[in-house]
């Protein structure tokens, strides 16, 4: 949820602390063997931000690279799967999708202490404000169109055809996701129960639209997870693929589109303003553009997908509320996120009511 914290907390690099100790000689030797054209010596910096997979900038004589590693220590099974990230990036790069080129994956923990991969460093702009207020008003709609086009491009790929047919489970995506987050919500008794969440849990399984689709989905497609060209409305690289899997494309699109209803202090959004006041397309026009980009006639029951995504986010924030109650939350912003939880429930309920 780094978009809620803004550029000050997330942009730039900082020195590598003792909690990320590297053996630079071992790393340099691996880079020489696995990164074509690499020339040392290499300097190491850590990117700021809340990435669950620590990410580093490598400055070498041959250029700049990015290293993304698993955290050190005991981890939950299946979590922090940088090998999955490297795999999806490699497959999509082959298709011409805007992602950084992966140079190699290292599964030998003895090199830097945990699994990692190295990819190109992509230079450009990251926008933390979903209103793109740093861009001249007449140009902002072009940035929205580019985000829309890129997500539609991702959803256009046949997973089997690009080597990702086994990248996740197929079918019954909403049933599985609703069940997962319902279980998480009910299990965390320290965070308490909420009448609104209980209503959503009762309604969502009964309202799943007909038609089952399965494509590669990003899972966290937001403006601040993209690097744009330094001066053009063009995405050079989509970042942070740790939530990617095979899933329903309309769930992925609606997660992106909730920016229209999202308060900007929770996650990057423009829910506090009229899009027209920012020279941006309306939500209805943005949905229509995605439909045109993907060959759809429309999205029946669109508000179901919005309700589902706000429910999913509310369940995540409910978990944060539980960790705060138990004194387990390590982030300084955890209390703010826990306080935002009721507003996410309300936004989910609003979308649910729009379906009735």
mmCIF file of C-alpha atoms in Angstrom:
data_model
loop_
_atom_site.group_PDB
_atom_site.id
_atom_site.type_symbol
_atom_site.label_atom_id
_atom_site.label_comp_id
_atom_site.label_asym_id
_atom_site.label_seq_id
_atom_site.Cartn_x
_atom_site.Cartn_y
_atom_site.Cartn_z
ATOM 1 C CA UNK A 1 0.000 0.000 0.000
ATOM 2 C CA UNK A 2 3.001 2.268 -0.553
ATOM 3 C CA UNK A 3 0.982 4.686 -2.666
ATOM 4 C CA UNK A 4 -0.666 6.034 0.476
ATOM 5 C CA UNK A 5 2.686 7.142 1.849
ATOM 6 C CA UNK A 6 3.903 9.099 -1.162
ATOM 7 C CA UNK A 7 7.209 9.822 -2.763
ATOM 8 C CA UNK A 8 8.904 11.132 0.380
ATOM 9 C CA UNK A 9 8.795 7.719 2.026
ATOM 10 C CA UNK A 10 9.340 5.601 -1.058
ATOM 11 C CA UNK A 11 11.414 7.387 -3.694
ATOM 12 C CA UNK A 12 15.191 7.258 -4.024
ATOM 13 C CA UNK A 13 17.885 5.119 -2.469
ATOM 14 C CA UNK A 14 19.673 4.928 0.852
ATOM 15 C CA UNK A 15 22.812 3.213 2.167
ATOM 16 C CA UNK A 16 22.570 -0.518 2.779
ATOM 17 C CA UNK A 17 22.187 -1.178 6.499
ATOM 18 C CA UNK A 18 23.686 -4.033 8.540
ATOM 19 C CA UNK A 19 20.416 -5.969 8.286
ATOM 20 C CA UNK A 20 21.170 -6.483 4.566
ATOM 21 C CA UNK A 21 24.843 -7.424 4.756
ATOM 22 C CA UNK A 22 26.298 -8.535 1.418
ATOM 23 C CA UNK A 23 29.535 -10.265 0.492
ATOM 24 C CA UNK A 24 30.369 -7.999 -2.445
ATOM 25 C CA UNK A 25 33.150 -10.285 -3.683
ATOM 26 C CA UNK A 26 30.750 -13.230 -4.019
ATOM 27 C CA UNK A 27 28.061 -11.071 -5.589
ATOM 28 C CA UNK A 28 30.526 -9.542 -8.070
ATOM 29 C CA UNK A 29 31.729 -12.996 -9.096
ATOM 30 C CA UNK A 30 28.134 -14.141 -9.674
ATOM 31 C CA UNK A 31 27.367 -11.009 -11.703
ATOM 32 C CA UNK A 32 30.412 -11.584 -13.894
ATOM 33 C CA UNK A 33 29.291 -15.154 -14.574
ATOM 34 C CA UNK A 34 25.586 -14.443 -15.128
ATOM 35 C CA UNK A 35 25.065 -10.882 -16.408
ATOM 36 C CA UNK A 36 26.182 -10.431 -19.993
ATOM 37 C CA UNK A 37 28.560 -7.501 -20.372
ATOM 38 C CA UNK A 38 28.858 -6.881 -16.629
ATOM 39 C CA UNK A 39 31.949 -5.025 -15.493
ATOM 40 C CA UNK A 40 32.781 -4.200 -11.889
ATOM 41 C CA UNK A 41 33.455 -2.826 -9.412
ATOM 42 C CA UNK A 42 29.950 -2.508 -8.006
ATOM 43 C CA UNK A 43 28.399 -0.216 -5.407
ATOM 44 C CA UNK A 44 25.223 -1.178 -3.592
ATOM 45 C CA UNK A 45 22.294 1.005 -2.456
ATOM 46 C CA UNK A 46 18.862 0.088 -1.094
ATOM 47 C CA UNK A 47 15.678 1.481 -2.609
ATOM 48 C CA UNK A 48 13.430 3.142 -0.043
ATOM 49 C CA UNK A 49 9.842 2.047 0.365
ATOM 50 C CA UNK A 50 7.805 -0.786 1.822
ATOM 51 C CA UNK A 51 8.555 -3.554 -0.620
ATOM 52 C CA UNK A 52 8.164 -6.931 1.053
ATOM 53 C CA UNK A 53 11.051 -8.104 -1.127
ATOM 54 C CA UNK A 54 14.042 -5.814 -0.425
ATOM 55 C CA UNK A 55 15.245 -4.150 -3.623
ATOM 56 C CA UNK A 56 18.687 -2.720 -4.331
ATOM 57 C CA UNK A 57 20.396 -0.551 -6.920
ATOM 58 C CA UNK A 58 23.708 -1.858 -8.248
ATOM 59 C CA UNK A 59 25.976 0.813 -9.703
ATOM 60 C CA UNK A 60 28.694 -0.793 -11.833
ATOM 61 C CA UNK A 61 31.178 0.255 -14.480
ATOM 62 C CA UNK A 62 28.955 -1.410 -17.087
ATOM 63 C CA UNK A 63 25.796 0.381 -15.968
ATOM 64 C CA UNK A 64 23.088 0.276 -13.308
ATOM 65 C CA UNK A 65 21.093 -2.820 -12.363
ATOM 66 C CA UNK A 66 18.401 -3.775 -9.859
ATOM 67 C CA UNK A 67 18.686 -6.707 -7.444
ATOM 68 C CA UNK A 68 15.515 -8.006 -5.781
ATOM 69 C CA UNK A 69 15.922 -10.556 -3.005
ATOM 70 C CA UNK A 70 13.914 -12.593 -0.550
ATOM 71 C CA UNK A 71 14.036 -11.231 2.990
ATOM 72 C CA UNK A 72 16.357 -13.049 5.369
ATOM 73 C CA UNK A 73 15.065 -15.373 8.083
ATOM 74 C CA UNK A 74 12.056 -17.673 8.436
ATOM 75 C CA UNK A 75 9.311 -16.921 5.918
ATOM 76 C CA UNK A 76 5.781 -18.180 5.384
ATOM 77 C CA UNK A 77 5.529 -20.933 2.804
ATOM 78 C CA UNK A 78 5.087 -19.498 -0.682
ATOM 79 C CA UNK A 79 5.688 -15.908 0.423
ATOM 80 C CA UNK A 80 8.256 -13.555 -1.112
ATOM 81 C CA UNK A 81 8.624 -15.763 -4.187
ATOM 82 C CA UNK A 82 11.162 -13.747 -6.161
ATOM 83 C CA UNK A 83 11.596 -16.731 -8.466
ATOM 84 C CA UNK A 84 7.958 -16.293 -9.554
ATOM 85 C CA UNK A 85 8.570 -12.603 -10.173
ATOM 86 C CA UNK A 86 11.630 -13.373 -12.280
ATOM 87 C CA UNK A 87 9.641 -15.938 -14.231
ATOM 88 C CA UNK A 88 6.706 -13.675 -15.088
ATOM 89 C CA UNK A 89 9.007 -10.764 -15.950
ATOM 90 C CA UNK A 90 11.041 -12.955 -18.307
ATOM 91 C CA UNK A 91 7.951 -14.352 -20.024
ATOM 92 C CA UNK A 92 6.368 -10.917 -20.494
ATOM 93 C CA UNK A 93 9.588 -9.259 -21.651
ATOM 94 C CA UNK A 94 9.806 -11.852 -24.421
ATOM 95 C CA UNK A 95 6.359 -10.708 -25.586
ATOM 96 C CA UNK A 96 7.373 -7.047 -25.722
ATOM 97 C CA UNK A 97 5.385 -6.113 -22.629
ATOM 98 C CA UNK A 98 6.896 -3.151 -20.713
ATOM 99 C CA UNK A 99 8.893 -4.773 -17.938
ATOM 100 C CA UNK A 100 12.570 -4.728 -17.032
ATOM 101 C CA UNK A 101 14.794 -7.361 -18.623
ATOM 102 C CA UNK A 102 15.845 -10.083 -16.163
ATOM 103 C CA UNK A 103 19.500 -11.078 -16.431
ATOM 104 C CA UNK A 104 19.491 -14.001 -14.037
ATOM 105 C CA UNK A 105 17.991 -15.735 -11.018
ATOM 106 C CA UNK A 106 20.202 -17.036 -8.212
ATOM 107 C CA UNK A 107 18.768 -19.782 -6.015
ATOM 108 C CA UNK A 108 22.053 -20.259 -4.104
ATOM 109 C CA UNK A 109 21.556 -18.662 -0.685
ATOM 110 C CA UNK A 110 25.305 -18.581 -0.073
ATOM 111 C CA UNK A 111 25.828 -15.670 -2.493
ATOM 112 C CA UNK A 112 23.902 -12.928 -0.637
ATOM 113 C CA UNK A 113 22.049 -14.914 2.029
ATOM 114 C CA UNK A 114 18.791 -15.494 0.137
ATOM 115 C CA UNK A 115 17.399 -16.092 -3.353
ATOM 116 C CA UNK A 116 17.570 -13.083 -5.680
ATOM 117 C CA UNK A 117 17.359 -11.954 -9.275
ATOM 118 C CA UNK A 118 19.012 -9.137 -11.207
ATOM 119 C CA UNK A 119 17.275 -7.034 -13.850
ATOM 120 C CA UNK A 120 17.875 -3.852 -15.818
ATOM 121 C CA UNK A 121 17.558 -0.508 -14.097
ATOM 122 C CA UNK A 122 14.812 1.425 -15.916
ATOM 123 C CA UNK A 123 15.054 5.208 -15.605
ATOM 124 C CA UNK A 124 11.921 7.328 -15.756
ATOM 125 C CA UNK A 125 9.142 8.851 -13.658
ATOM 126 C CA UNK A 126 6.944 7.296 -10.983
ATOM 127 C CA UNK A 127 3.720 9.137 -10.168
ATOM 128 C CA UNK A 128 2.509 8.778 -6.585
ATOM 129 C CA UNK A 129 -0.537 10.965 -7.256
ATOM 130 C CA UNK A 130 -3.289 9.197 -9.208
ATOM 131 C CA UNK A 131 -4.459 12.612 -10.450
ATOM 132 C CA UNK A 132 -1.160 13.131 -12.298
ATOM 133 C CA UNK A 133 -1.115 16.741 -11.078
ATOM 134 C CA UNK A 134 2.601 17.002 -11.908
ATOM 135 C CA UNK A 135 1.638 16.716 -15.597
ATOM 136 C CA UNK A 136 0.127 19.646 -17.540
ATOM 137 C CA UNK A 137 -3.663 19.294 -17.463
ATOM 138 C CA UNK A 138 -4.080 18.817 -21.242
ATOM 139 C CA UNK A 139 -1.708 15.818 -21.126
ATOM 140 C CA UNK A 140 -3.186 13.911 -18.184
ATOM 141 C CA UNK A 141 -5.805 11.930 -20.096
ATOM 142 C CA UNK A 142 -3.026 10.452 -22.248
ATOM 143 C CA UNK A 143 -1.399 8.977 -19.136
ATOM 144 C CA UNK A 144 -4.689 7.356 -18.134
ATOM 145 C CA UNK A 145 -5.098 5.961 -21.652
ATOM 146 C CA UNK A 146 -1.607 4.498 -21.474
ATOM 147 C CA UNK A 147 -2.269 2.740 -18.167
ATOM 148 C CA UNK A 148 -5.504 1.378 -19.608
ATOM 149 C CA UNK A 149 -3.757 0.166 -22.772
ATOM 150 C CA UNK A 150 -0.953 -1.556 -20.861
ATOM 151 C CA UNK A 151 -3.330 -3.439 -18.565
ATOM 152 C CA UNK A 152 -5.430 -4.505 -21.549
ATOM 153 C CA UNK A 153 -2.243 -5.727 -23.233
ATOM 154 C CA UNK A 154 -1.402 -7.858 -20.190
ATOM 155 C CA UNK A 155 -4.876 -9.385 -20.226
ATOM 156 C CA UNK A 156 -4.623 -10.174 -23.933
ATOM 157 C CA UNK A 157 -1.995 -12.901 -23.524
ATOM 158 C CA UNK A 158 -2.892 -16.573 -23.552
ATOM 159 C CA UNK A 159 -1.011 -17.896 -20.494
ATOM 160 C CA UNK A 160 -0.316 -21.232 -22.201
ATOM 161 C CA UNK A 161 1.121 -19.546 -25.281
ATOM 162 C CA UNK A 162 3.640 -17.500 -23.284
ATOM 163 C CA UNK A 163 4.762 -20.315 -20.989
ATOM 164 C CA UNK A 164 2.684 -19.328 -17.941
ATOM 165 C CA UNK A 165 -0.084 -21.910 -18.161
ATOM 166 C CA UNK A 166 0.800 -23.236 -14.704
ATOM 167 C CA UNK A 167 1.443 -19.838 -13.101
ATOM 168 C CA UNK A 168 -1.642 -20.174 -10.895
ATOM 169 C CA UNK A 169 -4.900 -22.048 -10.430
ATOM 170 C CA UNK A 170 -7.518 -21.661 -13.146
ATOM 171 C CA UNK A 171 -11.219 -21.181 -12.629
ATOM 172 C CA UNK A 172 -13.504 -20.181 -9.756
ATOM 173 C CA UNK A 173 -11.303 -17.179 -9.012
ATOM 174 C CA UNK A 174 -13.921 -15.187 -7.125
ATOM 175 C CA UNK A 175 -15.160 -18.152 -5.094
ATOM 176 C CA UNK A 176 -11.610 -18.913 -4.011
ATOM 177 C CA UNK A 177 -10.707 -15.300 -3.237
ATOM 178 C CA UNK A 178 -13.905 -14.565 -1.328
ATOM 179 C CA UNK A 179 -13.404 -17.761 0.666
ATOM 180 C CA UNK A 180 -9.778 -16.915 1.410
ATOM 181 C CA UNK A 181 -10.445 -13.413 2.693
ATOM 182 C CA UNK A 182 -13.571 -14.476 4.576
ATOM 183 C CA UNK A 183 -11.509 -17.083 6.409
ATOM 184 C CA UNK A 184 -8.824 -14.501 7.186
ATOM 185 C CA UNK A 185 -11.406 -12.035 8.510
ATOM 186 C CA UNK A 186 -13.198 -14.568 10.706
ATOM 187 C CA UNK A 187 -9.939 -15.962 12.107
ATOM 188 C CA UNK A 188 -8.664 -12.609 13.368
ATOM 189 C CA UNK A 189 -10.848 -12.175 16.439
ATOM 190 C CA UNK A 190 -8.555 -9.478 17.891
ATOM 191 C CA UNK A 191 -9.679 -7.088 15.153
ATOM 192 C CA UNK A 192 -13.340 -7.700 15.961
ATOM 193 C CA UNK A 193 -16.383 -8.289 13.764
ATOM 194 C CA UNK A 194 -18.059 -5.689 11.591
ATOM 195 C CA UNK A 195 -21.695 -5.724 10.473
ATOM 196 C CA UNK A 196 -20.730 -4.352 7.079
ATOM 197 C CA UNK A 197 -18.131 -7.047 6.471
ATOM 198 C CA UNK A 198 -20.614 -9.695 7.571
ATOM 199 C CA UNK A 199 -23.125 -8.370 5.034
ATOM 200 C CA UNK A 200 -20.503 -8.447 2.278
ATOM 201 C CA UNK A 201 -19.476 -11.999 3.164
ATOM 202 C CA UNK A 202 -23.111 -13.108 2.914
ATOM 203 C CA UNK A 203 -23.737 -11.275 -0.376
ATOM 204 C CA UNK A 204 -20.582 -11.657 -2.467
ATOM 205 C CA UNK A 205 -20.787 -15.428 -3.113
ATOM 206 C CA UNK A 206 -24.385 -15.012 -4.304
ATOM 207 C CA UNK A 207 -23.584 -12.192 -6.743
ATOM 208 C CA UNK A 208 -20.649 -13.557 -8.760
ATOM 209 C CA UNK A 209 -21.346 -12.751 -12.441
ATOM 210 C CA UNK A 210 -21.555 -15.528 -14.987
ATOM 211 C CA UNK A 211 -18.559 -16.272 -17.151
ATOM 212 C CA UNK A 212 -15.193 -17.552 -16.007
ATOM 213 C CA UNK A 213 -11.997 -16.114 -17.478
ATOM 214 C CA UNK A 214 -8.337 -16.696 -16.666
ATOM 215 C CA UNK A 215 -5.416 -14.522 -17.709
ATOM 216 C CA UNK A 216 -2.174 -13.327 -16.166
ATOM 217 C CA UNK A 217 -3.136 -10.666 -13.613
ATOM 218 C CA UNK A 218 -0.818 -8.197 -11.915
ATOM 219 C CA UNK A 219 -2.730 -7.956 -8.637
ATOM 220 C CA UNK A 220 -1.544 -4.446 -7.688
ATOM 221 C CA UNK A 221 -1.794 -2.377 -10.878
ATOM 222 C CA UNK A 222 -1.552 1.259 -9.730
ATOM 223 C CA UNK A 223 0.073 4.384 -11.097
ATOM 224 C CA UNK A 224 2.887 4.169 -8.537
ATOM 225 C CA UNK A 225 3.791 0.658 -9.675
ATOM 226 C CA UNK A 226 4.796 1.916 -13.134
ATOM 227 C CA UNK A 227 7.816 3.724 -14.513
ATOM 228 C CA UNK A 228 6.843 6.235 -17.185
ATOM 229 C CA UNK A 229 9.043 7.700 -19.887
ATOM 230 C CA UNK A 230 10.847 10.869 -18.659
ATOM 231 C CA UNK A 231 8.751 13.145 -20.875
ATOM 232 C CA UNK A 232 6.110 11.070 -22.696
ATOM 233 C CA UNK A 233 2.866 9.363 -21.601
ATOM 234 C CA UNK A 234 4.435 5.962 -22.130
ATOM 235 C CA UNK A 235 4.938 3.136 -19.614
ATOM 236 C CA UNK A 236 8.500 1.803 -19.755
ATOM 237 C CA UNK A 237 8.175 -0.795 -16.996
ATOM 238 C CA UNK A 238 5.472 -2.216 -14.731
ATOM 239 C CA UNK A 239 6.865 -2.972 -11.263
ATOM 240 C CA UNK A 240 6.074 -5.163 -8.243
ATOM 241 C CA UNK A 241 4.783 -8.459 -9.610
ATOM 242 C CA UNK A 242 4.771 -10.324 -6.302
ATOM 243 C CA UNK A 243 0.945 -10.613 -6.304
ATOM 244 C CA UNK A 244 0.731 -11.724 -9.926
ATOM 245 C CA UNK A 245 -0.955 -15.016 -10.773
ATOM 246 C CA UNK A 246 -3.593 -16.452 -13.083
ATOM 247 C CA UNK A 247 -6.896 -14.808 -12.268
ATOM 248 C CA UNK A 248 -9.945 -13.035 -13.608
ATOM 249 C CA UNK A 249 -8.999 -9.993 -15.716
ATOM 250 C CA UNK A 250 -12.051 -8.012 -14.580
ATOM 251 C CA UNK A 251 -10.948 -8.369 -10.968
ATOM 252 C CA UNK A 252 -7.550 -6.988 -11.987
ATOM 253 C CA UNK A 253 -9.049 -4.111 -13.976
ATOM 254 C CA UNK A 254 -11.526 -3.185 -11.237
ATOM 255 C CA UNK A 255 -8.722 -3.136 -8.648
ATOM 256 C CA UNK A 256 -6.979 -0.600 -10.876
ATOM 257 C CA UNK A 257 -10.196 1.355 -11.486
ATOM 258 C CA UNK A 258 -11.053 1.748 -7.789
ATOM 259 C CA UNK A 259 -8.706 4.738 -7.959
ATOM 260 C CA UNK A 260 -11.834 6.645 -9.031
ATOM 261 C CA UNK A 261 -13.454 5.956 -5.641
ATOM 262 C CA UNK A 262 -10.379 5.618 -3.420
ATOM 263 C CA UNK A 263 -9.582 8.379 -0.906
ATOM 264 C CA UNK A 264 -6.011 9.469 -1.717
ATOM 265 C CA UNK A 265 -4.833 9.145 1.878
ATOM 266 C CA UNK A 266 -5.486 5.367 1.856
ATOM 267 C CA UNK A 267 -4.089 4.224 -1.509
ATOM 268 C CA UNK A 268 -3.307 6.338 -4.589
ATOM 269 C CA UNK A 269 -6.722 7.551 -5.752
ATOM 270 C CA UNK A 270 -8.868 10.469 -6.862
ATOM 271 C CA UNK A 271 -12.003 9.597 -4.921
ATOM 272 C CA UNK A 272 -12.101 13.085 -3.412
ATOM 273 C CA UNK A 273 -12.441 15.037 -6.681
ATOM 274 C CA UNK A 274 -14.423 15.203 -9.910
ATOM 275 C CA UNK A 275 -12.140 13.693 -12.600
ATOM 276 C CA UNK A 276 -13.218 16.397 -15.040
ATOM 277 C CA UNK A 277 -11.702 19.026 -12.745
ATOM 278 C CA UNK A 278 -8.347 17.357 -13.376
ATOM 279 C CA UNK A 279 -8.945 16.969 -17.132
ATOM 280 C CA UNK A 280 -9.234 13.211 -16.636
ATOM 281 C CA UNK A 281 -11.777 10.798 -18.150
ATOM 282 C CA UNK A 282 -14.790 9.808 -16.077
ATOM 283 C CA UNK A 283 -14.931 6.343 -14.549
ATOM 284 C CA UNK A 284 -17.566 5.320 -17.108
ATOM 285 C CA UNK A 285 -15.373 6.525 -19.977
ATOM 286 C CA UNK A 286 -12.347 4.709 -18.524
ATOM 287 C CA UNK A 287 -14.344 1.473 -18.319
ATOM 288 C CA UNK A 288 -15.503 1.979 -21.911
ATOM 289 C CA UNK A 289 -11.899 2.496 -23.025
ATOM 290 C CA UNK A 290 -10.828 -0.777 -21.386
ATOM 291 C CA UNK A 291 -13.726 -2.542 -23.113
ATOM 292 C CA UNK A 292 -12.620 -1.084 -26.460
ATOM 293 C CA UNK A 293 -9.027 -2.164 -25.783
ATOM 294 C CA UNK A 294 -10.105 -5.725 -24.951
ATOM 295 C CA UNK A 295 -12.929 -6.202 -27.452
ATOM 296 C CA UNK A 296 -15.703 -6.300 -24.838
ATOM 297 C CA UNK A 297 -19.208 -4.982 -25.374
ATOM 298 C CA UNK A 298 -19.284 -3.829 -21.757
ATOM 299 C CA UNK A 299 -18.857 -5.058 -18.178
ATOM 300 C CA UNK A 300 -22.214 -6.197 -16.779
ATOM 301 C CA UNK A 301 -22.404 -6.044 -12.986
ATOM 302 C CA UNK A 302 -19.337 -3.784 -12.933
ATOM 303 C CA UNK A 303 -20.041 -2.704 -9.354
ATOM 304 C CA UNK A 304 -19.676 -6.310 -8.177
ATOM 305 C CA UNK A 305 -16.019 -6.219 -9.197
ATOM 306 C CA UNK A 306 -15.584 -2.912 -7.377
ATOM 307 C CA UNK A 307 -17.295 -4.271 -4.250
ATOM 308 C CA UNK A 308 -15.109 -7.379 -4.359
ATOM 309 C CA UNK A 309 -11.911 -5.334 -4.510
ATOM 310 C CA UNK A 310 -12.879 -3.002 -1.676
ATOM 311 C CA UNK A 311 -13.854 -6.079 0.355
ATOM 312 C CA UNK A 312 -10.449 -7.641 -0.354
ATOM 313 C CA UNK A 313 -8.656 -4.462 0.706
ATOM 314 C CA UNK A 314 -10.858 -4.168 3.789
ATOM 315 C CA UNK A 315 -9.945 -7.732 4.765
ATOM 316 C CA UNK A 316 -6.249 -6.868 4.402
ATOM 317 C CA UNK A 317 -6.672 -3.749 6.541
ATOM 318 C CA UNK A 318 -8.697 -5.782 9.063
ATOM 319 C CA UNK A 319 -5.637 -8.007 9.417
ATOM 320 C CA UNK A 320 -3.485 -4.930 10.015
ATOM 321 C CA UNK A 321 -5.974 -3.814 12.676
ATOM 322 C CA UNK A 322 -5.542 -7.193 14.378
ATOM 323 C CA UNK A 323 -1.752 -6.916 14.323
ATOM 324 C CA UNK A 324 -1.967 -3.423 15.820
ATOM 325 C CA UNK A 325 -4.237 -4.759 18.584
ATOM 326 C CA UNK A 326 -1.700 -7.509 19.339
ATOM 327 C CA UNK A 327 1.280 -5.143 19.224
ATOM 328 C CA UNK A 328 2.700 -7.047 16.246
ATOM 329 C CA UNK A 329 2.600 -4.265 13.639
ATOM 330 C CA UNK A 330 6.105 -3.189 12.706
ATOM 331 C CA UNK A 331 5.150 -0.364 10.329
ATOM 332 C CA UNK A 332 4.783 3.157 11.715
ATOM 333 C CA UNK A 333 1.816 3.571 9.374
ATOM 334 C CA UNK A 334 -0.047 0.468 10.563
ATOM 335 C CA UNK A 335 -2.282 2.418 12.956
ATOM 336 C CA UNK A 336 -3.332 4.783 10.116
ATOM 337 C CA UNK A 337 -4.201 1.839 7.908
ATOM 338 C CA UNK A 338 -6.182 0.165 10.678
ATOM 339 C CA UNK A 339 -8.097 3.426 11.144
ATOM 340 C CA UNK A 340 -8.929 3.485 7.410
ATOM 341 C CA UNK A 341 -10.531 0.036 7.541
ATOM 342 C CA UNK A 342 -14.153 1.219 8.189
ATOM 343 C CA UNK A 343 -14.018 3.525 5.159
ATOM 344 C CA UNK A 344 -13.023 0.631 2.903
ATOM 345 C CA UNK A 345 -15.945 -1.417 4.236
ATOM 346 C CA UNK A 346 -18.264 1.525 3.491
ATOM 347 C CA UNK A 347 -16.936 1.828 -0.084
ATOM 348 C CA UNK A 348 -17.521 -1.901 -0.611
ATOM 349 C CA UNK A 349 -21.067 -1.589 0.728
ATOM 350 C CA UNK A 350 -21.740 1.397 -1.540
ATOM 351 C CA UNK A 351 -20.739 -0.691 -4.563
ATOM 352 C CA UNK A 352 -22.842 -3.603 -3.297
ATOM 353 C CA UNK A 353 -25.885 -1.340 -3.024
ATOM 354 C CA UNK A 354 -25.269 -0.118 -6.586
ATOM 355 C CA UNK A 355 -25.661 -3.722 -7.733
ATOM 356 C CA UNK A 356 -29.099 -4.098 -6.187
#
